[in-house]
Every structure is written in structure tokens, then in C-alpha cells.
Amino acid sequence: MAHIVCYRSGEAFVSRRVPKGSMKIVTGHGRRLRRILSVCARQAYDGKTLLVPGLPEAEGDLQAIEAVKGFEQMLRERLALGPHRRTKGRRLI
């Protein structure tokens, strides 16, 4: 199982373990989480780093938590829609 985790700075990524100082948002299959994260997250100026929308701009911790909760809700809606398994031939993508 993999997790989408984020730091207070807003950086979000998929990891098999939750690093210290980060917050776990959603758990699921790694490839599926990467695909959904690349669609829902915002890109940073470098074009590679993915950010939780609203988290870097949050002035206080309460606003940051609200941004993470909204992002979690968006991810859960995407995960619920499916497709739950995407295959190419017999291989799981």
C-alpha cells in the first residue's frame, strides 16, 4: 500500500512510508494514487513538484488543515469514481 503525504510547505508526493514531519492524506494502490495526484495537485514553479492547493498560501495552521481536508475530499471523490483497475492486456497499469 502507498500513501499520498504532504508537508506543511504544501509539497505532496506518493510514498510507501509516512516520513516524520509529514501528514498522511489518502492510502491506496501506488500507481493509481500517482495518477490521481498528478491530476488533482497543483504544480510548483519548477514544473516537477506537486503542491496541495491552498496549503502554501495558508497563513495559519487552521487554514492549512482546511486546505488539506478539502484536498483529501477531492482525492476521495476521484478514488470513488473509478476505474478501480486499469489494465493493458493482462498487466495492471
Steps between C-alpha positions, in 0.01 A plus 500: 500500500610852425404833653462853371681713757571871526717740695388831650676673211239346269720245325302180432633166380430126504700293746490149641586634846388817672814710570536684830356848486253418223127432500332199339206603281378188315603134473467276195675335206817688407453537124141609541593753767776646281257538210235670716756721677639624169148607399379656826816664633644831390847525345769715656711744301764236425239294311576179690393555859132441576325724753180467701274783375471777760752357745806716415286815517338413835590760762419291806484136595120494501489623139764240412292221652193620308702495175618144568145387587365647177777332300433169677130526411589566136732198491243272666237602244742419217588165657133410541419571135733232366607327282630291784729293282656616178652225290690481177484145378536302820728749674374739767596857415 
